[in-house]
Coordinates of C-alpha atoms in Angstrom, one line a residue:
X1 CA 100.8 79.1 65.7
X2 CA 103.7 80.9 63.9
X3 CA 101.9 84.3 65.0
X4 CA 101.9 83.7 68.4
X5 CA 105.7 82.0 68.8
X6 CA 106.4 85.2 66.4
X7 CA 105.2 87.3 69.1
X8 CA 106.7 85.6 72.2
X9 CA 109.6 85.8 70.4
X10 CA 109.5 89.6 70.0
X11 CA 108.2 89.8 73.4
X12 CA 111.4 88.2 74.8
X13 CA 113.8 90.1 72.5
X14 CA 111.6 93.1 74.3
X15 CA 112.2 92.2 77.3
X16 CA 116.2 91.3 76.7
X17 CA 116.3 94.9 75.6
X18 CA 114.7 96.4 78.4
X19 CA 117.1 94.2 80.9
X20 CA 119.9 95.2 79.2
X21 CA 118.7 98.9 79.1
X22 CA 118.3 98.7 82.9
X23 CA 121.7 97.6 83.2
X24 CA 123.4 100.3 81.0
X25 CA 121.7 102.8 82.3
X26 CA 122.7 101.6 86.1
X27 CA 126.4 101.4 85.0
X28 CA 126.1 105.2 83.1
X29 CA 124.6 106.4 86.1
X30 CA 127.2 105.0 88.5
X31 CA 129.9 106.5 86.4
X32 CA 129.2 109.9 85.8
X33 CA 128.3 113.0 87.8
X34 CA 130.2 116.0 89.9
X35 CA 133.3 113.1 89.6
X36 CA 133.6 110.6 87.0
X37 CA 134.5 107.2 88.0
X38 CA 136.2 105.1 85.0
X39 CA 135.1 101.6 84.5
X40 CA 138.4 100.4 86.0
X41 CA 138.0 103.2 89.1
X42 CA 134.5 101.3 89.7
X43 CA 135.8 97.4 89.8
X44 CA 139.0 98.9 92.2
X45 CA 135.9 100.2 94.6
X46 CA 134.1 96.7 94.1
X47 CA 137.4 95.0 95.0
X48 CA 139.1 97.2 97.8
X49 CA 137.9 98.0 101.2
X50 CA 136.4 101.2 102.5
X51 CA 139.4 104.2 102.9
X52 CA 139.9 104.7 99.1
X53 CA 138.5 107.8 97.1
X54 CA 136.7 105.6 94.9
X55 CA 135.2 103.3 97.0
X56 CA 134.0 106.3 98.9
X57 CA 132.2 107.8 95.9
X58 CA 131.0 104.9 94.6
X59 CA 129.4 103.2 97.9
X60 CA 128.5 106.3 100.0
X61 CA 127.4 108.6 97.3
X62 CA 126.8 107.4 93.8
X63 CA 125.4 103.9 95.1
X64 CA 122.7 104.5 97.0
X65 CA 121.8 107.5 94.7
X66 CA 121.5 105.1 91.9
X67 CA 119.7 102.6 93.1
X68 CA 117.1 105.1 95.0
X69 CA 116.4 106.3 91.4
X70 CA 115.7 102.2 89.7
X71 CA 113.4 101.9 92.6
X72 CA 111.7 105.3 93.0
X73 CA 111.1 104.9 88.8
X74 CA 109.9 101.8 89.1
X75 CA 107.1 102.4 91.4
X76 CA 105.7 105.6 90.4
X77 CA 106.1 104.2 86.7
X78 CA 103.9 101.0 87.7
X79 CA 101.7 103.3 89.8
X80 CA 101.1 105.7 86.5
X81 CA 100.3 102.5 84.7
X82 CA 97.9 101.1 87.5
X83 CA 96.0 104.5 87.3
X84 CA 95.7 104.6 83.6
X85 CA 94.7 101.5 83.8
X86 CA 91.8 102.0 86.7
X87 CA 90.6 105.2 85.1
X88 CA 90.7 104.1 81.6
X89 CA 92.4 107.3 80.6
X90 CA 96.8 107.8 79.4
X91 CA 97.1 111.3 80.8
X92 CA 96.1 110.4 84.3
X93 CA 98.9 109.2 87.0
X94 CA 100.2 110.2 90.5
X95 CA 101.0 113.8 89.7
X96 CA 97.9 114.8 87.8
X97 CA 95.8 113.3 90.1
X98 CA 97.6 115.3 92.8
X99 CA 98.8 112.7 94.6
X100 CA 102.5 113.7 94.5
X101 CA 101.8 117.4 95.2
X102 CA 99.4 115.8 98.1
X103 CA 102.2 113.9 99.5
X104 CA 104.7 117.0 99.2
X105 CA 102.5 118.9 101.2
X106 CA 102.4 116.3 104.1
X107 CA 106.1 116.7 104.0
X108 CA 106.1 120.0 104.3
X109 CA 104.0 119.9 107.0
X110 CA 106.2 117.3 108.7
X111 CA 109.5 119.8 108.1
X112 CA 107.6 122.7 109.7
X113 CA 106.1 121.5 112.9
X114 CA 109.3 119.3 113.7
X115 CA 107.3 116.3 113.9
X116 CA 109.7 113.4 115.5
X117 CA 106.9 110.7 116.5
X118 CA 106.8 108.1 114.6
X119 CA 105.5 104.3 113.9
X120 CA 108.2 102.1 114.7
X121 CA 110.0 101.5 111.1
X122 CA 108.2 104.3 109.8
X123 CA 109.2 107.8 109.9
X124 CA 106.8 110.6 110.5
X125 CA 107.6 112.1 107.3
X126 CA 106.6 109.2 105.6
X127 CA 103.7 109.1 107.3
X128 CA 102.5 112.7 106.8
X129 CA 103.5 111.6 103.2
X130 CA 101.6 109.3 103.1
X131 CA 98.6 110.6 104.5
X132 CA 98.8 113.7 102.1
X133 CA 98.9 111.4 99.0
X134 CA 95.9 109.4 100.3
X135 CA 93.5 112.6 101.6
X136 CA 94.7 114.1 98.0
X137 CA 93.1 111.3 95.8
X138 CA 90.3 111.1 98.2
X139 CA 89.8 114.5 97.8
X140 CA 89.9 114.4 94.0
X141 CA 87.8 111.7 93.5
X142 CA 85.0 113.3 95.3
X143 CA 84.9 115.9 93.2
X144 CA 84.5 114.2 90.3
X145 CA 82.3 111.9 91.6
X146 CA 78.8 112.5 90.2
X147 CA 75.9 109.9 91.3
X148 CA 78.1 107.2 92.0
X149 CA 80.6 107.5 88.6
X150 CA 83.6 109.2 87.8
X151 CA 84.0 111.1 84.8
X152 CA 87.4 110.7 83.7
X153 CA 87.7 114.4 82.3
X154 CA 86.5 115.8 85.5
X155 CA 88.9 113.9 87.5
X156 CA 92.0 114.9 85.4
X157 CA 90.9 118.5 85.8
X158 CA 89.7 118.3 89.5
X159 CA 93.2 116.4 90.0
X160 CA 95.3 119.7 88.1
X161 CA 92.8 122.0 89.8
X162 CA 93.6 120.7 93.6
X163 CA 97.5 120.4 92.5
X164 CA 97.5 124.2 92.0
X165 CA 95.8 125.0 95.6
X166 CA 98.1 122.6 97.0
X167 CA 101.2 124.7 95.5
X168 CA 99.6 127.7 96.5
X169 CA 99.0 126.5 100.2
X170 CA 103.4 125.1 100.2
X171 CA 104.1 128.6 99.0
X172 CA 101.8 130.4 101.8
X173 CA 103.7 127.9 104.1
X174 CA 107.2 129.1 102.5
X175 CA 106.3 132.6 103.3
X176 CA 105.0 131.6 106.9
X177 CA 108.6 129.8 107.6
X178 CA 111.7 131.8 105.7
X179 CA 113.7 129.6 108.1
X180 CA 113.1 126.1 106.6
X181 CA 112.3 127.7 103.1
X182 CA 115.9 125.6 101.9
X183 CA 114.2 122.3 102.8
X184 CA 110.4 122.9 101.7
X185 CA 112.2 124.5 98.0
X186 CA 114.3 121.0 98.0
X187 CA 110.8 118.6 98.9
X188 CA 108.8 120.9 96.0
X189 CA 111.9 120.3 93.3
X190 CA 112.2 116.4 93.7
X191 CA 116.0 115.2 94.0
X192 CA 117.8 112.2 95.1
X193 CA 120.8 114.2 95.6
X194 CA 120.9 113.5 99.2
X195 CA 120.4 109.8 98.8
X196 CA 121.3 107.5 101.8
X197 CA 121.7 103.7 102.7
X198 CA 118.8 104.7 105.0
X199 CA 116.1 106.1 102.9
X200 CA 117.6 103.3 99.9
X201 CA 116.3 100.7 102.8
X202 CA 113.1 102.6 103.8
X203 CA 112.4 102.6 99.7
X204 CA 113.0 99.3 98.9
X205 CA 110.9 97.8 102.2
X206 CA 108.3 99.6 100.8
X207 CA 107.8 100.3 97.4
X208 CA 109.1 96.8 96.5
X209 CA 106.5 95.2 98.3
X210 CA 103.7 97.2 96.7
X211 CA 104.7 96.7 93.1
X212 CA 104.4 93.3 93.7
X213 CA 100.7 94.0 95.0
X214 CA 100.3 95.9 91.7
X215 CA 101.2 93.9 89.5
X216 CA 99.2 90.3 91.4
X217 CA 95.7 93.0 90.1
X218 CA 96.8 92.5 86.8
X219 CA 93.8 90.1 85.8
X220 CA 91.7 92.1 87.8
X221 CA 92.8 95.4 85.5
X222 CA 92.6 93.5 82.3
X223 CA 89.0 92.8 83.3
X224 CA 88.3 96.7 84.5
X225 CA 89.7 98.0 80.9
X226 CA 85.7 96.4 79.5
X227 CA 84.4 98.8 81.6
X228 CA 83.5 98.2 85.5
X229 CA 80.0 96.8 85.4
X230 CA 81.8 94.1 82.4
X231 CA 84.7 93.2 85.1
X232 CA 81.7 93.0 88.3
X233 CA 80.0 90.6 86.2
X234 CA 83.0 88.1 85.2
X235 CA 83.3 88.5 89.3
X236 CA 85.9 90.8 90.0
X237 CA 84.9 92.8 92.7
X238 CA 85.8 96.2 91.7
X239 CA 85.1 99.0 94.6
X240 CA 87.6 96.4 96.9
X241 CA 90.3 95.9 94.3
X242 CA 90.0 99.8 93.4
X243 CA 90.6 100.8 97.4
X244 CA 93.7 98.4 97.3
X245 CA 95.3 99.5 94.0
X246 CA 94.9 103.5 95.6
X247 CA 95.8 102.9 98.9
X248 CA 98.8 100.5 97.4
X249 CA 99.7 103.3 94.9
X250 CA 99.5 106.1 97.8
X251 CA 101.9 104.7 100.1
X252 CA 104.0 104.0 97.0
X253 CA 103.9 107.6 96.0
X254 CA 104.4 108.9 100.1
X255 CA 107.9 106.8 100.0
X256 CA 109.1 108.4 96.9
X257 CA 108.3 111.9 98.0
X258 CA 109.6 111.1 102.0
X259 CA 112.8 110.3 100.3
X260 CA 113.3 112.6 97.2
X261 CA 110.8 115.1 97.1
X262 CA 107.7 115.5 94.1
X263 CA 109.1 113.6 91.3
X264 CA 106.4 114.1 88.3
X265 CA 105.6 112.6 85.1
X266 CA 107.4 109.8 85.2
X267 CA 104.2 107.6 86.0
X268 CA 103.0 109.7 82.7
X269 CA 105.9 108.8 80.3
X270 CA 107.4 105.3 80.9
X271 CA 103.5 103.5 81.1
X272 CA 103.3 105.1 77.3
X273 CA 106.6 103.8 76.7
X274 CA 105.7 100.2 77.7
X275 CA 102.6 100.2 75.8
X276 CA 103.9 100.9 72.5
X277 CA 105.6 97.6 73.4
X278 CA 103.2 95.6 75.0
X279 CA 99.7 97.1 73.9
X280 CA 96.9 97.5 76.8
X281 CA 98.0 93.5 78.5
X282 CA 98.7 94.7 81.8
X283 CA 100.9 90.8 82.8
X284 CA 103.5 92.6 80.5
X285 CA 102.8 96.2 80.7
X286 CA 103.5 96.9 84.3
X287 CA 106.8 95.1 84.2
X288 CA 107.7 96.7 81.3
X289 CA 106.7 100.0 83.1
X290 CA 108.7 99.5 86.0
X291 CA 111.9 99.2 83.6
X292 CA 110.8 101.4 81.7
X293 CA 110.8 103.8 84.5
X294 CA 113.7 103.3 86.0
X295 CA 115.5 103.5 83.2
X296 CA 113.6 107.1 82.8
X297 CA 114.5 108.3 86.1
X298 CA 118.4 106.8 86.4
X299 CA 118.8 108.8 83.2
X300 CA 116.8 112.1 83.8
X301 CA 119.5 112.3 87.1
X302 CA 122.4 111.6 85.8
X303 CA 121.3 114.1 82.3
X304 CA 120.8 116.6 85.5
X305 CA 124.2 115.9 87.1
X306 CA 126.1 116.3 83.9
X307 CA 124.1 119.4 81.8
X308 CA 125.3 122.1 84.6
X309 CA 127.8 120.3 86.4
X310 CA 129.2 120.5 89.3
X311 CA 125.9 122.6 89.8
X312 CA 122.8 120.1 89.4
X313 CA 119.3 120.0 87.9
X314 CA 117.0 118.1 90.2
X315 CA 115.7 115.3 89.0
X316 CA 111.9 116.2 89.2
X317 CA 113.4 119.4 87.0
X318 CA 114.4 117.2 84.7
X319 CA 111.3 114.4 84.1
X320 CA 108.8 117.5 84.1
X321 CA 111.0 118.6 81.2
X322 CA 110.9 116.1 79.7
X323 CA 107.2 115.0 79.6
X324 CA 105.9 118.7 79.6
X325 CA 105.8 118.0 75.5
X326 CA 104.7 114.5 75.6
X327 CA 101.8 115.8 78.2
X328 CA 101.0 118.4 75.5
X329 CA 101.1 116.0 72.4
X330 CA 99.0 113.5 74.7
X331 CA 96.2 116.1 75.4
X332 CA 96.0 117.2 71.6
X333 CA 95.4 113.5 70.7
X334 CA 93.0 112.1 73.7
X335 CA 90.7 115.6 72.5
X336 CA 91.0 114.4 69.0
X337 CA 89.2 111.2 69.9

């Protein structure tokens, strides 16, 4: 009995940490970048109406920007977490399995044909996004398919392996269209530099909804992390609940990229970050992901707006710094095993 209220109590003090975290960072990333906004200058753009210089900043710019990057974190962290958690294997997420680079070349085709059509509430970027990411994974798995199972090794390399030919094929585009080469170089970097009320709404009707799909699998993951034919017999039907958890993550992936390019790795890091927490439990893990990585990316952009300012590092410049090592060390120890 004292074990287990010892570890709901650690839990909570977890979980007050983490809150807290996601708070700080939110206030650090609303007050610094190409202009620094005091503490003070921030409650004067809370309490005054629009026509200041602060409130200016603060709601048309840093605003939106900020909270773009909570959500965008939060989803491909939970998404990382979901795939890790499918595939039984901690280097896999969206951009290894070439999801991201998938849904960047959708984009890309988008900003070169002009493509205005779209769904109502749904722009056709999002939707060539979208359909990118899911053809992608589709894609990936077949490969690594072999009689019906999937080799987790295979996948991670077939997922690298189609990530390259899909950079190769934006590049061959680049060349083919010098004219938009600005906007296809901004897509392939990964920034919320140009956030927006707009494409803050588009994210949040979107990718908030699908977390919440995520994380109401959790049971069904626990169950999948025995081993599929374990989790078929205690009656989870797994080839269903796997189409919904990919199609769920794709179109969670498609947003982020429709609205701030190819963000990697932060589905990689904060789902590693979490679990030293929370161990494999996937009730605690993917909300502890989702702060986990929005914490990550609120910080990675506002480390990007202040390391060359008033120039800035994009923010998918700054997460693939980041986890480049952790990828490495990752690697080294899965091939140990």
């Amino acid at each position: 009995m004292k074990t287990a209220e010892n570890s709901r109590e650690k839990m909570a003090l977890i979980y007050i940490l983490m809150i807290s975290a996601f708070f700080l960072s939110m206030l650090v990333s609303m007050r610094f970048g190409a202009v620094d906004l005091s503490l003070r200058e921030i409650i004067n753009a809370l309490m005054t109406g629009p026509g200041s210089t602060e409130h200016t900043i603060f709601y048309k710019i840093r605003l939106p920007r900020v909270l773009l990057g909570a959500i965008a974190g939060a989803g491909l962290a939970m998404v990382g977490a979901v795939m890790q958690g499918i595939f039984q294997n901690p280097l896999v997420d969206s951009y290894t399995l070439g999801m991201s680079s998938g849904a960047s070349l959708g984009a890309v085709i988008a900003i070169v044909t002009g493509v205005t059509a779209k769904i109502p509430g749904v722009s056709a970027l999002s939707l060539f996004a979208f359909t990118g990411a899911v053809g992608t994974l589709s894609f990936v798995y077949f490969l690594s398919s072999r009689s019906g199972k999937v080799s987790t090794s295979s996948l991670l390399l077939s997922g690298i392996v189609v990530s390259y030919f899909i950079s190769a094929l934006i590049s061959i585009i680049m060349m083919l269209n010098s004219d938009k080469i600005e906007s296809i170089v901004f897509w392939n970097m990964g920034s919320i530099a140009g956030a927006t009320w707009k494409k803050t709404r588009v994210a949040t009707g979107v990718i908030v909804p699908c977390t919440f799909v995520l994380y109401y699998f959790w049971r069904e993951l626990n169950m999948m992390s025995f081993g599929e034919e374990s989790a078929s017999s205690l009656g989870v039907n797994t080839a269903k609940t796997k189409i919904i958890l990919l199609l769920t993550s794709s179109l969670i992936v498609g947003t982020v990229v429709s609205v701030g390019g190819t963000i990697g790795f932060v589905g990689l890091i904060a789902p590693h970050i979490a679990r030293y927490f929370t161990g494999a439990e996937n009730k605690k893990l993917l909300f502890l992901s989702a702060l986990t990585g929005s914490v990550t990316l609120m910080l990675a952009d506002t480390a990007g707006r202040l390391l060359t300012r008033p120039a800035e590092i994009p923010v998918g410049v700054m997460t693939a710094v980041i986890a480049g090592p952790l990828f490495i060390y990752l690697l080294r120890k899965n091939g140990r095993k």
